[in-house]
XYZ file of C-alpha atoms in Angstrom:
380
model
C 15.875 4.919 13.207
C 17.831 1.704 11.911
C 20.523 1.954 9.534
C 19.971 0.182 5.968
C 19.851 -3.611 7.095
C 23.778 -5.321 5.935
C 23.971 -8.097 3.890
C 19.972 -8.294 3.107
C 19.063 -8.822 -0.635
C 17.642 -5.634 -2.687
C 18.677 -2.642 -4.672
C 19.615 0.271 -2.920
C 18.236 3.015 -4.348
C 21.029 6.206 -4.835
C 20.245 9.419 -3.240
C 19.159 10.761 -7.015
C 17.036 7.888 -7.626
C 15.019 8.988 -4.498
C 15.168 12.100 -5.528
C 13.267 11.049 -8.558
C 11.296 8.334 -7.161
C 9.848 10.909 -4.769
C 8.836 13.823 -7.597
C 7.080 10.890 -9.368
C 4.781 9.354 -6.817
C 4.172 12.754 -5.277
C 3.384 14.341 -9.086
C -0.375 14.689 -10.145
C -2.617 11.226 -10.785
C 0.162 9.073 -10.450
C -0.366 6.449 -7.935
C 1.426 3.088 -7.612
C 0.105 0.967 -10.506
C 1.336 4.504 -12.264
C 4.102 4.596 -11.106
C 5.211 1.037 -12.027
C 4.306 1.401 -15.781
C 6.338 4.506 -16.024
C 8.812 3.331 -14.904
C 8.635 -0.465 -16.923
C 8.125 1.454 -19.968
C 10.852 4.477 -19.824
C 13.147 2.909 -17.575
C 13.849 5.134 -15.326
C 11.758 7.581 -12.846
C 14.265 10.527 -13.902
C 13.040 9.972 -17.791
C 9.112 9.698 -16.863
C 9.319 12.728 -15.021
C 10.652 14.303 -18.045
C 7.955 12.559 -20.481
C 5.032 13.718 -18.195
C 4.424 16.587 -20.150
C 4.473 15.240 -23.512
C 1.952 12.393 -22.450
C -0.619 14.527 -20.767
C -0.579 16.986 -23.748
C -0.930 13.927 -26.525
C -3.406 12.685 -24.157
C -5.279 16.260 -25.184
C -5.108 17.955 -21.116
C -6.282 21.323 -21.281
C -3.275 22.894 -18.820
C -0.104 21.520 -17.894
C -0.204 18.164 -15.540
C 1.877 19.435 -11.895
C 4.676 17.491 -11.667
C 6.340 17.930 -8.258
C 9.574 19.820 -8.307
C 13.021 18.887 -6.741
C 12.756 21.367 -4.254
C 9.764 19.774 -2.734
C 11.598 16.475 -2.901
C 14.435 17.539 -0.975
C 12.088 19.637 1.454
C 9.941 16.218 2.002
C 13.060 14.444 2.934
C 14.595 16.688 5.460
C 11.298 16.859 6.946
C 11.725 13.127 7.510
C 15.225 13.398 8.311
C 14.180 16.000 11.250
C 11.434 13.367 12.237
C 13.849 11.076 12.131
C 12.389 8.944 9.775
C 13.685 8.082 6.133
C 12.058 6.151 2.724
C 12.311 3.025 1.606
C 11.629 1.896 -2.073
C 10.095 -1.163 -3.085
C 13.019 -3.478 -3.978
C 15.473 -2.159 -1.225
C 16.155 -4.430 1.214
C 14.063 -3.224 4.084
C 10.801 -3.133 2.479
C 8.372 -5.023 3.597
C 8.575 -8.500 1.393
C 4.893 -8.842 1.606
C 3.954 -5.675 0.798
C 5.535 -5.555 -2.370
C 3.903 -8.506 -3.537
C 0.357 -7.211 -4.118
C -1.201 -5.005 -6.733
C -0.354 -1.524 -6.537
C 1.886 -1.935 -3.373
C 3.433 1.731 -2.720
C 6.960 2.642 -4.338
C 7.964 4.735 -1.460
C 7.092 4.458 2.145
C 8.264 6.762 5.021
C 9.135 4.854 8.158
C 10.154 5.469 11.421
C 11.299 3.090 14.100
C 12.816 -0.357 14.072
C 13.106 -1.942 10.788
C 13.804 -5.392 11.974
C 10.049 -5.361 13.024
C 9.231 -5.433 9.046
C 11.386 -8.660 8.664
C 9.496 -11.168 10.395
C 6.049 -12.544 9.255
C 3.504 -10.303 10.263
C -0.281 -10.724 11.483
C -2.408 -8.357 11.596
C -5.295 -7.383 14.005
C -8.379 -5.089 13.588
C -11.610 -4.210 14.796
C -14.162 -1.718 16.466
C -13.154 1.340 17.716
C -15.966 1.301 20.274
C -14.497 -2.424 21.357
C -16.088 -3.716 24.620
C -13.856 -5.035 27.784
C -14.097 -8.941 26.022
C -12.957 -7.638 22.817
C -9.801 -5.634 23.798
C -8.876 -8.321 26.325
C -9.184 -10.812 23.479
C -7.210 -8.435 21.043
C -4.634 -8.244 23.681
C -4.314 -12.133 23.961
C -3.787 -12.918 20.205
C -1.491 -10.031 20.384
C 0.678 -11.116 23.085
C 0.952 -14.828 22.671
C 1.458 -14.442 18.658
C 4.667 -11.832 19.285
C 5.842 -14.313 21.687
C 5.250 -17.092 18.521
C 7.642 -14.698 16.165
C 5.141 -12.242 14.194
C 4.795 -8.998 14.190
C 1.743 -7.329 14.876
C 0.536 -5.069 12.637
C -2.525 -2.593 13.013
C -4.062 0.898 12.086
C -3.786 2.889 15.621
C -6.761 3.429 15.909
C -9.203 3.550 19.115
C -10.341 0.117 20.370
C -8.843 -3.316 19.202
C -6.410 -1.440 17.183
C -4.931 0.096 20.602
C -5.069 -3.224 22.683
C -3.042 -5.090 19.507
C -0.562 -2.296 19.589
C 0.296 -2.008 23.148
C 0.033 -5.867 23.645
C 2.901 -6.245 21.131
C 5.270 -3.455 22.196
C 7.538 -5.802 23.504
C 8.189 -8.320 20.699
C 7.003 -5.672 17.929
C 4.688 -4.029 16.263
C 3.919 -2.279 12.857
C 1.518 0.620 12.961
C -0.394 1.854 9.362
C -0.930 5.340 9.524
C -3.589 7.183 6.895
C -1.772 10.155 7.327
C 1.408 11.414 6.906
C 4.089 10.250 9.834
C 4.008 13.381 11.957
C 0.319 13.805 11.582
C -0.706 10.094 13.293
C -4.473 9.583 14.193
C -6.713 9.648 16.878
C -4.544 12.285 18.618
C -4.676 10.247 22.014
C -2.520 7.804 20.356
C 0.350 10.158 20.106
C 1.956 8.413 23.196
C 1.554 5.410 22.229
C 3.323 5.794 18.444
C 6.148 7.538 20.505
C 6.480 4.204 22.058
C 5.935 1.911 19.080
C 9.296 4.034 17.756
C 10.876 4.178 20.263
C 11.127 0.290 20.811
C 10.652 -2.880 18.708
C 7.993 -1.217 16.714
C 7.473 0.644 13.169
C 5.412 3.273 11.860
C 4.902 3.179 8.291
C 3.125 5.384 5.648
C 2.825 6.281 2.129
C 1.436 9.664 2.498
C 3.555 12.714 2.579
C 4.708 14.789 5.515
C 2.627 17.225 6.835
C -0.584 14.966 5.173
C -3.687 15.179 7.931
C -5.821 11.889 7.306
C -9.264 11.974 5.826
C -12.308 9.278 5.678
C -11.158 8.124 2.020
C -7.072 8.256 3.151
C -8.519 5.124 5.765
C -8.603 2.373 3.280
C -5.373 3.118 2.278
C -3.946 2.328 5.438
C -6.063 -1.008 5.492
C -4.434 -1.803 2.301
C -1.119 -1.242 3.982
C -2.726 -4.007 7.279
C -3.560 -6.529 4.930
C -0.697 -6.400 2.771
C 2.158 -6.541 5.131
C 0.158 -9.458 7.108
C 0.256 -13.375 5.903
C -3.399 -12.946 7.983
C -5.434 -10.559 9.746
C -7.930 -11.259 12.469
C -10.816 -9.569 12.874
C -12.513 -8.516 16.405
C -15.856 -6.938 16.180
C -16.431 -5.273 13.338
C -19.954 -3.721 12.496
C -21.363 -4.472 9.277
C -19.854 -1.576 6.531
C -16.410 -1.095 9.037
C -13.332 -0.119 7.581
C -12.174 -3.683 9.431
C -14.210 -5.406 6.747
C -11.989 -3.449 4.056
C -9.450 -4.754 5.333
C -10.632 -8.594 5.258
C -12.005 -7.954 1.802
C -8.378 -6.749 0.657
C -6.650 -9.381 2.990
C -8.655 -12.308 0.786
C -7.840 -10.932 -2.789
C -4.200 -10.650 -1.946
C -4.175 -14.307 -0.472
C -3.698 -13.839 3.386
C -5.858 -15.711 5.816
C -8.676 -13.983 7.131
C -9.639 -14.669 10.742
C -12.591 -13.801 12.763
C -13.845 -14.019 16.283
C -17.148 -14.829 16.728
C -19.667 -12.703 18.967
C -23.199 -11.828 20.470
C -25.317 -11.606 17.174
C -27.477 -9.648 19.671
C -23.761 -7.253 19.655
C -23.948 -5.086 16.700
C -20.010 -4.699 16.733
C -19.885 -8.558 16.119
C -22.122 -8.453 12.816
C -19.785 -7.658 10.567
C -17.393 -10.874 11.867
C -20.110 -13.080 12.402
C -20.419 -12.370 8.375
C -17.103 -13.396 7.844
C -17.504 -16.501 9.405
C -20.498 -17.538 7.261
C -18.172 -16.447 4.219
C -15.609 -19.025 4.988
C -13.568 -17.078 7.590
C -10.966 -19.063 10.018
C -12.844 -18.938 13.509
C -10.520 -17.853 16.362
C -11.725 -18.757 19.983
C -7.994 -18.762 21.271
C -4.658 -17.206 19.926
C -3.224 -20.654 19.247
C -6.075 -20.786 16.608
C -4.248 -18.538 14.552
C -0.521 -19.393 15.321
C -1.232 -22.540 14.046
C -2.711 -21.421 10.836
C 0.056 -19.301 10.091
C 2.450 -21.326 11.013
C 3.438 -23.551 7.604
C 3.358 -20.017 6.208
C 5.907 -18.744 8.370
C 8.239 -21.037 7.089
C 8.243 -20.853 3.515
C 9.318 -18.396 1.269
C 6.490 -16.898 0.016
C 7.609 -13.732 -0.922
C 11.052 -13.941 -2.930
C 13.108 -10.540 -3.252
C 12.912 -9.018 -6.275
C 15.009 -6.701 -7.895
C 13.646 -2.779 -8.515
C 16.656 -1.359 -10.665
C 16.652 1.246 -13.379
C 16.143 0.438 -15.738
C 13.497 -2.071 -15.048
C 13.186 -5.421 -16.197
C 11.008 -4.211 -18.768
C 10.360 -1.597 -21.270
C 7.359 -0.855 -22.816
C 9.335 1.900 -25.079
C 8.176 2.608 -28.944
C 9.865 4.726 -31.285
C 6.846 6.788 -32.803
C 4.051 7.983 -30.282
C 0.921 6.291 -31.585
C -1.462 8.714 -33.443
C -4.758 10.007 -33.015
C -6.467 7.343 -34.554
C -5.156 4.539 -32.606
C -6.068 6.666 -29.414
C -9.672 6.720 -30.606
C -9.453 3.173 -31.079
C -8.481 2.667 -27.393
C -10.449 4.709 -25.847
C -13.441 2.766 -28.090
C -12.243 -0.005 -27.086
C -13.124 1.100 -23.429
C -15.622 1.901 -21.090
C -17.457 2.005 -17.459
C -17.316 -2.279 -17.105
C -13.665 -3.500 -16.359
C -11.684 -5.175 -18.729
C -8.560 -7.105 -19.233
C -5.479 -4.730 -21.012
C -4.370 -7.972 -22.857
C -8.535 -7.452 -23.975
C -8.115 -4.246 -25.407
C -4.961 -5.380 -27.166
C -6.389 -7.721 -29.397
C -9.775 -5.947 -29.773
C -7.844 -2.726 -30.958
C -5.009 -5.127 -32.968
C -2.492 -2.380 -31.611
C 1.403 -3.144 -31.082
C 1.042 -4.128 -27.022
C 3.647 -1.066 -26.263
C 1.058 1.682 -28.128
C -1.345 0.540 -25.691
C 0.192 0.816 -22.531
C 1.403 4.278 -23.908
C -2.016 5.573 -24.464
C -3.084 3.957 -21.506
C -0.836 6.256 -19.737
C -1.733 8.973 -21.498
C -5.942 8.439 -20.263
C -4.117 7.619 -16.780
C -2.165 10.907 -15.929
C -5.028 12.725 -17.354
C -7.338 11.177 -14.574
C -9.465 9.307 -17.375
C -8.251 5.623 -16.601
C -9.611 3.705 -13.529
C -7.847 0.838 -12.349
C -9.351 -2.458 -10.985
C -7.849 -4.734 -8.532
C -6.520 -7.878 -11.392
C -5.476 -5.365 -13.388
C -8.220 -4.635 -15.185
C -9.258 -1.191 -16.363
C -12.086 1.128 -17.337
C -12.826 4.733 -18.722
C -13.388 6.767 -15.558
C -16.724 9.016 -15.221
């Protein structure tokens, strides 16, 4: 494991802050977006942790919310240390700079391997697990040439296309995004591959706790990491309703380039990629197509560093907590249809700070659903 990068711009968390951040993100109903709002409102993770019980009680919780303890956080940090890994915060120098710009970026990433891999511009390469020989060969060609052109190749460690992309870029640098904890790679047959990645020029990353066995619903979060880290993603042999198409959709939402390799209309593995081409994805018939399209982006400072200090840039704290009538007014303004928070503020006629605090109460209770683009709705 590399030491933190010397001379890089960013704010290094203190050990006390890292413990508090880990406790907060591991507490019930605190996801990345909720984490950000809690820090912005209360000024620090420690203050947010202290406020969680009152937030949940005011929101109408019938039982105490589970807050991760210091002992739990210490145990996870110790597990990371034993595994040769560590946690990197979103404002620290070694956090992937493209990833930090997306909505709901993970506040903390568990990382193991060569941190330099996260500092170069990256290209994602994903596709079918049941890939053809031609598909895996082409994936290796794209990964190898992109690596030689200075790009880190990021993929999801899956069988087929992902495996071919990782293996072809072992020498130049590759990032494996995991759906489970760093110590629970999937599939099992790629344990040797991830050991090669982290022992060489590559990096393994995960936002999940150590010991976490990946479940089906965790893989879209893994796909989000791939799309967020990369400047563009290349989709090779993706069937309809495949995870690779989720990666492509997320990449488009993040403003990344989406590339697709055409395939036979008779091959179900190519129906998804051919559909992407119909929808406007850039066609790829040789590695140069990807390298030339990414070149202007790699030369620009598209993702300037921002500081993630405590207290945060903005605090929405208010003197008095909102009353029940205010809370009911906000709940009445929400429904199953996603709306912008600014529209909720205008509709309710309340101070923005009061609205944000009530939304946090609902969020902690699991009653608020967050959508791409900052929209919110009431959960079912």
